[in-house]
Amino acid sequence: MGTPGRKGPSDRLTALPASGRLILLTLATLAISAVGGFVADALSLPAGWLMGGALAVTAAAMAGMPVAMPDRVRDVAFVLIGMSMGASVAPDSLTLITRWPISLAALVLELVLIISLTGWMLVRVFKLDVGTAYLSSFPGHLSFIMGIASAGVGDPRQIAIIQVIRILMLTICVPLGAMVLPIEHFAPPVPTSFLSIIELLALAAACAATGWAFVRLKVPAGFVLGAMAAATVAKLAGFYTASLPPVLVTITFVLTGALIGSRFAGIKRDEFVKAAWGGLIATGMTVAIVTAIAYGVSLLVDMPFGQIWLGLSPGALEGMGALGIALGYDTAFIAAHHVIRLLLLSFAIPAVVVLIQRRERKLETATITGEN
């Protein structure tokens, strides 16, 4: 019990005007995300700033702490997520397709099987809605997927649980062998140049304007998809080649982590367990599909099975690359396939979201017609 006549922190917070209270809660939420991201990054956890922030805010929300992400801050996060996705596309991504046609065709088949089968499983076995199931099944682009989910497609909390479990299993457990071998980690390509302030502002304006247009056109997750479309087209068209400043990427991850974690307020234990089991089974199915496809490719090309498996695996590039170096594999092959996978997902995710929205509208129309 508090001391009579003395107000505690919650009392003082409640006494503030609504706008002041929202600002303080937002700043606190972002601070929790930043601290969690910093700790995870310092521990070299995969996608540390994003996952650490999301886990920290999630823990705070599930512990009963008030968290908040106002719509305006959320929209800024959406634009930054889309802009980061488009800016991360390699300018030579399209030219890589001609170098390994069989394995890249297998990569396309693998993605189709992973998304369709794990999405189907989550709908039929775990009774998730279509949006939640299929956004949970995409093997990559977590920040992009969560941006779309937070914009109203699927259940962001269950998607976050399933995707975080998938990432943890694939980026920590699969490359475990690299940790016991005497090698250095194979890091992703380090950017050598960054956008200037003027270029950055111009790109941000184009992304925000395109996102606003997508929202006006009723495109699902308009700010995310619009910003991603603008940044990707500009990158592939050669309007810019430099990377986003690291501090902006970090800010994007902190905002995304806060956005993900804030969705966990009031989550129930049975809801968490259900999504966790779905994540484990979906990851198991993903590994089985990758193994089967890699074996088939190994029968058609003169290449080690392990190299093919590492190239097709939807794990983190640094982990797969580390194993590739340890085993003497062609790391260019591994890196190229991961780049192409992310490029394919950049186009596949919006397409699937549109199909989901159309399906939901048809179901709503059929329901209304049936009732009448």
mmCIF file of C-alpha atoms in Angstrom:
data_model
loop_
_atom_site.group_PDB
_atom_site.id
_atom_site.type_symbol
_atom_site.label_atom_id
_atom_site.label_comp_id
_atom_site.label_asym_id
_atom_site.label_seq_id
_atom_site.Cartn_x
_atom_site.Cartn_y
_atom_site.Cartn_z
ATOM 1 C CA MET A 1 0.000 0.000 0.000
ATOM 2 C CA GLY A 2 1.198 3.494 -0.804
ATOM 3 C CA THR A 3 1.768 6.184 1.788
ATOM 4 C CA PRO A 4 -1.448 8.185 2.476
ATOM 5 C CA GLY A 5 -1.399 11.504 0.670
ATOM 6 C CA ARG A 6 1.499 10.533 -1.570
ATOM 7 C CA LYS A 7 0.849 9.718 -5.221
ATOM 8 C CA GLY A 8 2.603 6.811 -6.886
ATOM 9 C CA PRO A 9 3.893 6.810 -10.497
ATOM 10 C CA SER A 10 0.647 5.327 -11.845
ATOM 11 C CA ASP A 11 -1.408 7.934 -10.006
ATOM 12 C CA ARG A 12 0.710 10.764 -11.376
ATOM 13 C CA LEU A 13 0.450 9.292 -14.879
ATOM 14 C CA THR A 14 -3.336 9.058 -14.616
ATOM 15 C CA ALA A 15 -3.511 12.655 -13.435
ATOM 16 C CA LEU A 16 -1.846 13.919 -16.616
ATOM 17 C CA PRO A 17 -3.883 15.166 -19.591
ATOM 18 C CA ALA A 18 -4.617 12.457 -22.177
ATOM 19 C CA SER A 19 -2.116 13.889 -24.681
ATOM 20 C CA GLY A 20 0.664 14.135 -22.110
ATOM 21 C CA ARG A 21 -0.019 10.611 -20.866
ATOM 22 C CA LEU A 22 0.128 9.240 -24.430
ATOM 23 C CA ILE A 23 3.450 10.989 -25.098
ATOM 24 C CA LEU A 24 5.010 9.595 -21.917
ATOM 25 C CA LEU A 25 3.732 6.070 -22.613
ATOM 26 C CA THR A 26 5.051 6.235 -26.166
ATOM 27 C CA LEU A 27 8.480 7.436 -25.046
ATOM 28 C CA ALA A 28 8.592 4.720 -22.383
ATOM 29 C CA THR A 29 7.626 2.058 -24.935
ATOM 30 C CA LEU A 30 10.326 3.210 -27.348
ATOM 31 C CA ALA A 31 12.881 3.327 -24.519
ATOM 32 C CA ILE A 32 12.071 -0.257 -23.517
ATOM 33 C CA SER A 33 12.416 -1.351 -27.143
ATOM 34 C CA ALA A 34 15.741 0.468 -27.503
ATOM 35 C CA VAL A 35 17.171 -1.058 -24.310
ATOM 36 C CA GLY A 36 16.018 -4.543 -25.294
ATOM 37 C CA GLY A 37 17.455 -4.130 -28.774
ATOM 38 C CA PHE A 38 20.765 -2.836 -27.431
ATOM 39 C CA VAL A 39 21.143 -5.788 -25.068
ATOM 40 C CA ALA A 40 20.236 -8.336 -27.757
ATOM 41 C CA ASP A 41 22.616 -6.733 -30.254
ATOM 42 C CA ALA A 42 25.406 -6.684 -27.640
ATOM 43 C CA LEU A 43 24.814 -10.412 -27.126
ATOM 44 C CA SER A 44 25.061 -10.933 -30.908
ATOM 45 C CA LEU A 45 21.562 -12.382 -31.103
ATOM 46 C CA PRO A 46 20.060 -12.649 -34.615
ATOM 47 C CA ALA A 47 18.260 -9.477 -35.745
ATOM 48 C CA GLY A 48 19.139 -8.137 -32.290
ATOM 49 C CA TRP A 49 17.717 -4.620 -32.467
ATOM 50 C CA LEU A 50 14.422 -5.893 -33.858
ATOM 51 C CA MET A 51 13.937 -9.090 -31.870
ATOM 52 C CA GLY A 52 15.383 -7.693 -28.645
ATOM 53 C CA GLY A 53 13.104 -4.675 -28.803
ATOM 54 C CA ALA A 54 10.070 -6.794 -29.614
ATOM 55 C CA LEU A 55 10.790 -9.251 -26.794
ATOM 56 C CA ALA A 56 11.410 -6.466 -24.266
ATOM 57 C CA VAL A 57 8.182 -4.602 -25.045
ATOM 58 C CA THR A 58 6.295 -7.902 -25.220
ATOM 59 C CA ALA A 59 7.536 -8.858 -21.752
ATOM 60 C CA ALA A 60 6.560 -5.439 -20.412
ATOM 61 C CA ALA A 61 3.094 -5.639 -21.962
ATOM 62 C CA MET A 62 2.452 -9.167 -20.692
ATOM 63 C CA ALA A 63 3.645 -8.086 -17.237
ATOM 64 C CA GLY A 64 0.862 -5.509 -17.181
ATOM 65 C CA MET A 65 2.898 -2.386 -17.931
ATOM 66 C CA PRO A 66 1.050 0.177 -20.078
ATOM 67 C CA VAL A 67 2.583 0.502 -23.555
ATOM 68 C CA ALA A 68 1.512 2.654 -26.484
ATOM 69 C CA MET A 69 2.262 3.287 -30.174
ATOM 70 C CA PRO A 70 0.058 6.129 -31.492
ATOM 71 C CA ASP A 71 -1.201 5.988 -35.075
ATOM 72 C CA ARG A 72 1.122 8.764 -36.269
ATOM 73 C CA VAL A 73 4.216 7.059 -34.853
ATOM 74 C CA ARG A 74 2.990 3.767 -36.279
ATOM 75 C CA ASP A 75 2.662 5.332 -39.757
ATOM 76 C CA VAL A 76 6.219 6.676 -39.539
ATOM 77 C CA ALA A 77 7.382 3.162 -38.661
ATOM 78 C CA PHE A 78 5.455 1.768 -41.633
ATOM 79 C CA VAL A 79 7.124 4.163 -44.069
ATOM 80 C CA LEU A 80 10.579 3.440 -42.633
ATOM 81 C CA ILE A 81 9.971 -0.315 -42.823
ATOM 82 C CA GLY A 82 8.974 -0.112 -46.481
ATOM 83 C CA MET A 83 11.826 2.243 -47.328
ATOM 84 C CA SER A 84 14.357 -0.027 -45.597
ATOM 85 C CA MET A 85 13.049 -3.055 -47.489
ATOM 86 C CA GLY A 86 13.321 -1.373 -50.866
ATOM 87 C CA ALA A 87 16.733 0.129 -50.129
ATOM 88 C CA SER A 88 18.121 -3.275 -49.120
ATOM 89 C CA VAL A 89 17.452 -4.770 -52.559
ATOM 90 C CA ALA A 90 20.755 -5.349 -54.353
ATOM 91 C CA PRO A 91 20.941 -3.473 -57.701
ATOM 92 C CA ASP A 92 22.277 -6.602 -59.425
ATOM 93 C CA SER A 93 19.637 -8.931 -57.948
ATOM 94 C CA LEU A 94 17.933 -9.503 -61.276
ATOM 95 C CA THR A 95 21.194 -10.402 -63.059
ATOM 96 C CA LEU A 96 21.971 -13.148 -60.516
ATOM 97 C CA ILE A 97 18.990 -15.166 -61.743
ATOM 98 C CA THR A 98 20.882 -16.314 -64.858
ATOM 99 C CA ARG A 99 23.838 -17.803 -62.963
ATOM 100 C CA TRP A 100 22.215 -20.814 -61.280
ATOM 101 C CA PRO A 101 18.924 -21.511 -63.120
ATOM 102 C CA ILE A 102 18.169 -24.955 -61.670
ATOM 103 C CA SER A 103 18.774 -24.110 -58.021
ATOM 104 C CA LEU A 104 16.986 -20.767 -58.358
ATOM 105 C CA ALA A 105 13.985 -22.498 -59.941
ATOM 106 C CA ALA A 106 14.081 -24.883 -56.984
ATOM 107 C CA LEU A 107 14.154 -21.871 -54.661
ATOM 108 C CA VAL A 108 10.931 -20.586 -56.217
ATOM 109 C CA LEU A 109 9.312 -24.025 -55.858
ATOM 110 C CA GLU A 110 10.509 -24.247 -52.268
ATOM 111 C CA LEU A 111 8.997 -20.876 -51.340
ATOM 112 C CA VAL A 112 5.683 -21.825 -52.918
ATOM 113 C CA LEU A 113 5.608 -25.107 -50.971
ATOM 114 C CA ILE A 114 6.645 -23.533 -47.650
ATOM 115 C CA ILE A 115 4.096 -20.731 -47.858
ATOM 116 C CA SER A 116 1.221 -22.834 -49.149
ATOM 117 C CA LEU A 117 1.711 -25.937 -46.976
ATOM 118 C CA THR A 118 2.563 -24.229 -43.686
ATOM 119 C CA GLY A 119 -0.174 -21.655 -44.281
ATOM 120 C CA TRP A 120 -2.662 -24.463 -44.979
ATOM 121 C CA MET A 121 -1.524 -26.326 -41.856
ATOM 122 C CA LEU A 122 -1.977 -23.293 -39.622
ATOM 123 C CA VAL A 123 -5.481 -22.754 -40.989
ATOM 124 C CA ARG A 124 -6.642 -26.377 -40.796
ATOM 125 C CA VAL A 125 -4.846 -27.608 -37.675
ATOM 126 C CA PHE A 126 -4.585 -24.479 -35.536
ATOM 127 C CA LYS A 127 -7.717 -22.770 -36.922
ATOM 128 C CA LEU A 128 -5.939 -19.479 -37.582
ATOM 129 C CA ASP A 129 -7.556 -17.012 -39.946
ATOM 130 C CA VAL A 130 -6.119 -16.924 -43.465
ATOM 131 C CA GLY A 131 -4.268 -13.615 -43.014
ATOM 132 C CA THR A 132 -2.568 -14.740 -39.810
ATOM 133 C CA ALA A 133 -1.685 -18.175 -41.196
ATOM 134 C CA TYR A 134 -0.085 -17.059 -44.439
ATOM 135 C CA LEU A 135 1.774 -14.048 -43.049
ATOM 136 C CA SER A 136 3.150 -16.452 -40.428
ATOM 137 C CA SER A 137 4.335 -18.825 -43.158
ATOM 138 C CA PHE A 138 6.599 -16.414 -45.056
ATOM 139 C CA PRO A 139 10.274 -17.397 -44.466
ATOM 140 C CA GLY A 140 11.827 -13.961 -44.196
ATOM 141 C CA HIS A 141 11.271 -10.185 -44.018
ATOM 142 C CA LEU A 142 10.020 -10.119 -40.425
ATOM 143 C CA SER A 143 9.863 -6.329 -40.138
ATOM 144 C CA PHE A 144 7.978 -6.066 -43.436
ATOM 145 C CA ILE A 145 5.512 -8.790 -42.431
ATOM 146 C CA MET A 146 4.905 -7.256 -39.009
ATOM 147 C CA GLY A 147 4.368 -3.872 -40.588
ATOM 148 C CA ILE A 148 1.642 -5.325 -42.794
ATOM 149 C CA ALA A 149 0.122 -7.257 -39.889
ATOM 150 C CA SER A 150 0.079 -4.188 -37.669
ATOM 151 C CA ALA A 151 -1.702 -2.320 -40.459
ATOM 152 C CA GLY A 152 -4.674 -4.642 -40.148
ATOM 153 C CA VAL A 153 -3.940 -7.945 -41.928
ATOM 154 C CA GLY A 154 -4.055 -10.951 -39.601
ATOM 155 C CA ASP A 155 -3.365 -11.110 -35.863
ATOM 156 C CA PRO A 156 -0.011 -9.377 -35.203
ATOM 157 C CA ARG A 157 0.483 -11.092 -31.844
ATOM 158 C CA GLN A 158 0.203 -14.646 -33.156
ATOM 159 C CA ILE A 159 2.211 -13.812 -36.272
ATOM 160 C CA ALA A 160 4.963 -12.358 -34.090
ATOM 161 C CA ILE A 161 5.128 -15.471 -31.886
ATOM 162 C CA ILE A 162 5.281 -17.865 -34.844
ATOM 163 C CA GLN A 163 7.804 -15.802 -36.784
ATOM 164 C CA VAL A 164 10.100 -15.200 -33.802
ATOM 165 C CA ILE A 165 10.160 -18.936 -33.068
ATOM 166 C CA ARG A 166 10.978 -19.666 -36.711
ATOM 167 C CA ILE A 167 13.806 -17.139 -36.770
ATOM 168 C CA LEU A 168 15.253 -18.338 -33.463
ATOM 169 C CA MET A 169 15.245 -21.981 -34.593
ATOM 170 C CA LEU A 170 16.729 -21.292 -38.009
ATOM 171 C CA THR A 171 19.302 -18.689 -37.049
ATOM 172 C CA ILE A 172 20.481 -20.140 -33.752
ATOM 173 C CA CYS A 173 19.960 -23.902 -33.926
ATOM 174 C CA VAL A 174 20.809 -24.525 -37.589
ATOM 175 C CA PRO A 175 24.166 -22.649 -37.632
ATOM 176 C CA LEU A 176 25.086 -24.155 -34.253
ATOM 177 C CA GLY A 177 27.813 -26.164 -35.904
ATOM 178 C CA ALA A 178 29.599 -22.991 -36.935
ATOM 179 C CA MET A 179 29.982 -21.998 -33.299
ATOM 180 C CA VAL A 180 32.204 -24.986 -32.490
ATOM 181 C CA LEU A 181 34.409 -24.673 -35.551
ATOM 182 C CA PRO A 182 37.594 -22.505 -35.593
ATOM 183 C CA ILE A 183 36.389 -19.989 -38.194
ATOM 184 C CA GLU A 184 35.380 -16.375 -38.450
ATOM 185 C CA HIS A 185 31.758 -15.542 -39.182
ATOM 186 C CA PHE A 186 30.783 -14.729 -42.740
ATOM 187 C CA ALA A 187 29.166 -11.317 -42.400
ATOM 188 C CA PRO A 188 26.699 -9.792 -44.857
ATOM 189 C CA PRO A 189 28.195 -7.307 -47.341
ATOM 190 C CA VAL A 190 29.193 -4.112 -45.531
ATOM 191 C CA PRO A 191 27.826 -0.933 -47.179
ATOM 192 C CA THR A 192 30.576 1.327 -48.487
ATOM 193 C CA SER A 193 28.451 4.419 -49.137
ATOM 194 C CA PHE A 194 25.350 5.935 -47.613
ATOM 195 C CA LEU A 195 22.644 8.248 -48.859
ATOM 196 C CA SER A 196 23.270 11.940 -48.270
ATOM 197 C CA ILE A 197 20.774 14.005 -46.294
ATOM 198 C CA ILE A 198 19.250 15.416 -49.510
ATOM 199 C CA GLU A 199 18.999 11.948 -51.126
ATOM 200 C CA LEU A 200 17.547 10.510 -47.949
ATOM 201 C CA LEU A 201 14.910 13.226 -47.663
ATOM 202 C CA ALA A 202 13.996 12.850 -51.341
ATOM 203 C CA LEU A 203 13.634 9.087 -50.994
ATOM 204 C CA ALA A 204 11.634 9.439 -47.770
ATOM 205 C CA ALA A 205 9.312 11.965 -49.429
ATOM 206 C CA ALA A 206 8.763 9.648 -52.402
ATOM 207 C CA CYS A 207 8.093 6.690 -50.090
ATOM 208 C CA ALA A 208 5.695 8.661 -47.886
ATOM 209 C CA ALA A 209 3.836 10.083 -50.912
ATOM 210 C CA THR A 210 3.507 6.658 -52.531
ATOM 211 C CA GLY A 211 2.409 5.149 -49.235
ATOM 212 C CA TRP A 212 -0.220 7.881 -48.834
ATOM 213 C CA ALA A 213 -1.454 7.194 -52.386
ATOM 214 C CA PHE A 214 -1.693 3.459 -51.623
ATOM 215 C CA VAL A 215 -3.725 4.218 -48.497
ATOM 216 C CA ARG A 216 -6.064 6.450 -50.501
ATOM 217 C CA LEU A 217 -6.465 3.623 -53.034
ATOM 218 C CA LYS A 218 -7.447 1.274 -50.178
ATOM 219 C CA VAL A 219 -4.397 -0.956 -50.712
ATOM 220 C CA PRO A 220 -3.869 -3.187 -47.639
ATOM 221 C CA ALA A 221 -0.989 -1.926 -45.467
ATOM 222 C CA GLY A 222 -0.681 0.991 -47.852
ATOM 223 C CA PHE A 223 2.124 2.893 -46.124
ATOM 224 C CA VAL A 224 4.338 -0.202 -45.891
ATOM 225 C CA LEU A 225 3.699 -1.493 -49.411
ATOM 226 C CA GLY A 226 3.766 1.955 -51.003
ATOM 227 C CA ALA A 227 7.066 2.906 -49.400
ATOM 228 C CA MET A 228 8.575 -0.466 -50.311
ATOM 229 C CA ALA A 229 7.385 -0.146 -53.929
ATOM 230 C CA ALA A 230 8.820 3.348 -54.315
ATOM 231 C CA ALA A 231 12.208 2.466 -52.787
ATOM 232 C CA THR A 232 12.515 -0.805 -54.736
ATOM 233 C CA VAL A 233 11.640 0.701 -58.115
ATOM 234 C CA ALA A 234 14.036 3.609 -57.529
ATOM 235 C CA LYS A 235 16.831 1.194 -56.512
ATOM 236 C CA LEU A 236 16.407 -1.201 -59.456
ATOM 237 C CA ALA A 237 16.035 1.751 -61.869
ATOM 238 C CA GLY A 238 19.412 3.084 -60.716
ATOM 239 C CA PHE A 239 18.207 6.323 -59.164
ATOM 240 C CA TYR A 240 20.326 5.523 -56.128
ATOM 241 C CA THR A 241 22.799 2.829 -55.134
ATOM 242 C CA ALA A 242 23.943 3.847 -51.651
ATOM 243 C CA SER A 243 22.542 2.332 -48.454
ATOM 244 C CA LEU A 244 20.466 3.830 -45.684
ATOM 245 C CA PRO A 245 22.499 5.198 -42.742
ATOM 246 C CA PRO A 246 22.920 2.504 -40.054
ATOM 247 C CA VAL A 247 21.389 4.758 -37.388
ATOM 248 C CA LEU A 248 18.180 5.038 -39.445
ATOM 249 C CA VAL A 249 18.020 1.279 -39.883
ATOM 250 C CA THR A 250 18.464 0.868 -36.129
ATOM 251 C CA ILE A 251 15.695 3.405 -35.455
ATOM 252 C CA THR A 252 13.452 1.468 -37.833
ATOM 253 C CA PHE A 253 14.105 -1.753 -35.916
ATOM 254 C CA VAL A 254 13.458 -0.059 -32.564
ATOM 255 C CA LEU A 255 10.152 1.337 -33.833
ATOM 256 C CA THR A 256 9.185 -2.024 -35.307
ATOM 257 C CA GLY A 257 10.091 -3.836 -32.099
ATOM 258 C CA ALA A 258 7.933 -1.413 -30.096
ATOM 259 C CA LEU A 259 5.129 -1.876 -32.606
ATOM 260 C CA ILE A 260 5.284 -5.665 -32.356
ATOM 261 C CA GLY A 261 5.549 -5.735 -28.578
ATOM 262 C CA SER A 262 2.704 -3.263 -28.021
ATOM 263 C CA ARG A 263 0.347 -5.736 -29.682
ATOM 264 C CA PHE A 264 0.880 -8.197 -26.831
ATOM 265 C CA ALA A 265 -0.990 -6.173 -24.228
ATOM 266 C CA GLY A 266 -3.572 -8.437 -22.643
ATOM 267 C CA ILE A 267 -2.427 -11.613 -24.399
ATOM 268 C CA LYS A 268 -3.623 -14.850 -22.791
ATOM 269 C CA ARG A 269 -1.488 -17.861 -21.945
ATOM 270 C CA ASP A 270 -3.486 -20.276 -24.127
ATOM 271 C CA GLU A 271 -3.166 -17.860 -27.058
ATOM 272 C CA PHE A 272 0.613 -17.815 -26.632
ATOM 273 C CA VAL A 273 0.899 -21.609 -26.334
ATOM 274 C CA LYS A 274 -1.250 -22.143 -29.426
ATOM 275 C CA ALA A 275 0.870 -19.834 -31.546
ATOM 276 C CA ALA A 276 4.117 -21.283 -30.149
ATOM 277 C CA TRP A 277 3.144 -24.832 -31.142
ATOM 278 C CA GLY A 278 2.185 -23.556 -34.571
ATOM 279 C CA GLY A 279 5.599 -21.930 -34.909
ATOM 280 C CA LEU A 280 7.457 -25.106 -33.964
ATOM 281 C CA ILE A 281 5.510 -27.287 -36.404
ATOM 282 C CA ALA A 282 5.754 -24.702 -39.199
ATOM 283 C CA THR A 283 9.532 -24.517 -38.723
ATOM 284 C CA GLY A 284 9.802 -28.299 -38.806
ATOM 285 C CA MET A 285 7.847 -28.379 -42.060
ATOM 286 C CA THR A 286 10.088 -25.667 -43.498
ATOM 287 C CA VAL A 287 13.255 -27.626 -42.719
ATOM 288 C CA ALA A 288 11.751 -30.812 -44.216
ATOM 289 C CA ILE A 289 10.779 -29.015 -47.440
ATOM 290 C CA VAL A 290 14.221 -27.397 -47.776
ATOM 291 C CA THR A 291 15.933 -30.769 -47.270
ATOM 292 C CA ALA A 292 13.768 -32.539 -49.862
ATOM 293 C CA ILE A 293 14.207 -29.781 -52.460
ATOM 294 C CA ALA A 294 17.965 -29.566 -51.855
ATOM 295 C CA TYR A 295 18.306 -33.333 -52.313
ATOM 296 C CA GLY A 296 16.420 -33.161 -55.609
ATOM 297 C CA VAL A 297 18.669 -30.362 -56.872
ATOM 298 C CA SER A 298 21.782 -32.308 -55.848
ATOM 299 C CA LEU A 299 20.725 -35.064 -58.270
ATOM 300 C CA LEU A 300 20.631 -32.588 -61.167
ATOM 301 C CA VAL A 301 23.699 -30.427 -60.590
ATOM 302 C CA ASP A 302 27.322 -31.176 -59.743
ATOM 303 C CA MET A 303 27.365 -29.440 -56.406
ATOM 304 C CA PRO A 304 27.636 -30.582 -52.752
ATOM 305 C CA PHE A 305 24.295 -31.256 -51.069
ATOM 306 C CA GLY A 306 25.331 -29.174 -48.071
ATOM 307 C CA GLN A 307 26.085 -26.141 -50.245
ATOM 308 C CA ILE A 308 22.680 -26.391 -51.906
ATOM 309 C CA TRP A 309 20.956 -26.810 -48.549
ATOM 310 C CA LEU A 310 22.666 -23.744 -47.092
ATOM 311 C CA GLY A 311 21.737 -21.693 -50.151
ATOM 312 C CA LEU A 312 18.082 -22.724 -50.034
ATOM 313 C CA SER A 313 17.688 -22.573 -46.259
ATOM 314 C CA PRO A 314 15.653 -19.529 -45.088
ATOM 315 C CA GLY A 315 18.024 -18.873 -42.218
ATOM 316 C CA ALA A 316 20.192 -15.803 -41.639
ATOM 317 C CA LEU A 317 22.886 -15.116 -44.255
ATOM 318 C CA GLU A 318 25.637 -14.762 -41.655
ATOM 319 C CA GLY A 319 24.844 -18.154 -40.100
ATOM 320 C CA MET A 320 24.548 -19.980 -43.409
ATOM 321 C CA GLY A 321 27.691 -18.274 -44.681
ATOM 322 C CA ALA A 322 29.642 -19.288 -41.592
ATOM 323 C CA LEU A 323 28.786 -22.924 -42.177
ATOM 324 C CA GLY A 324 29.641 -22.516 -45.859
ATOM 325 C CA ILE A 325 33.138 -21.262 -45.062
ATOM 326 C CA ALA A 326 33.664 -24.019 -42.493
ATOM 327 C CA LEU A 327 32.767 -26.680 -45.043
ATOM 328 C CA GLY A 328 34.621 -25.115 -47.969
ATOM 329 C CA TYR A 329 31.509 -24.230 -49.978
ATOM 330 C CA ASP A 330 30.967 -21.430 -52.488
ATOM 331 C CA THR A 331 29.735 -18.561 -50.339
ATOM 332 C CA ALA A 332 28.849 -16.518 -53.437
ATOM 333 C CA PHE A 333 26.284 -19.195 -54.288
ATOM 334 C CA ILE A 334 24.871 -19.098 -50.755
ATOM 335 C CA ALA A 335 24.726 -15.308 -50.583
ATOM 336 C CA ALA A 336 23.141 -14.952 -54.043
ATOM 337 C CA HIS A 337 20.329 -17.366 -53.196
ATOM 338 C CA HIS A 338 19.547 -15.517 -49.978
ATOM 339 C CA VAL A 339 19.454 -12.212 -51.867
ATOM 340 C CA ILE A 340 17.088 -13.669 -54.483
ATOM 341 C CA ARG A 341 14.886 -15.230 -51.770
ATOM 342 C CA LEU A 342 14.386 -11.859 -50.115
ATOM 343 C CA LEU A 343 13.771 -10.196 -53.482
ATOM 344 C CA LEU A 344 11.122 -12.795 -54.364
ATOM 345 C CA LEU A 345 9.460 -12.363 -50.984
ATOM 346 C CA SER A 346 9.398 -8.588 -51.484
ATOM 347 C CA PHE A 347 7.026 -9.158 -54.404
ATOM 348 C CA ALA A 348 5.272 -12.285 -53.110
ATOM 349 C CA ILE A 349 4.161 -10.846 -49.758
ATOM 350 C CA PRO A 350 2.154 -7.933 -51.237
ATOM 351 C CA ALA A 351 0.627 -10.261 -53.857
ATOM 352 C CA VAL A 352 -0.528 -12.750 -51.220
ATOM 353 C CA VAL A 353 -1.907 -9.930 -49.047
ATOM 354 C CA VAL A 354 -4.016 -8.704 -51.971
ATOM 355 C CA LEU A 355 -5.329 -12.246 -52.550
ATOM 356 C CA ILE A 356 -6.171 -12.573 -48.849
ATOM 357 C CA GLN A 357 -8.071 -9.286 -48.912
ATOM 358 C CA ARG A 358 -10.027 -10.338 -51.990
ATOM 359 C CA ARG A 359 -10.905 -13.668 -50.399
ATOM 360 C CA GLU A 360 -12.110 -11.972 -47.225
ATOM 361 C CA ARG A 361 -14.261 -9.543 -49.210
ATOM 362 C CA LYS A 362 -15.844 -12.434 -51.131
ATOM 363 C CA LEU A 363 -16.588 -14.261 -47.880
ATOM 364 C CA GLU A 364 -18.153 -11.126 -46.397
ATOM 365 C CA THR A 365 -20.284 -10.626 -49.502
ATOM 366 C CA ALA A 366 -21.386 -14.290 -49.459
ATOM 367 C CA THR A 367 -22.263 -14.028 -45.762
ATOM 368 C CA ILE A 368 -24.332 -10.879 -46.274
ATOM 369 C CA THR A 369 -26.085 -12.414 -49.301
ATOM 370 C CA GLY A 370 -26.836 -15.588 -47.348
ATOM 371 C CA GLU A 371 -28.301 -13.615 -44.446
ATOM 372 C CA ASN A 372 -30.546 -11.686 -46.802
#
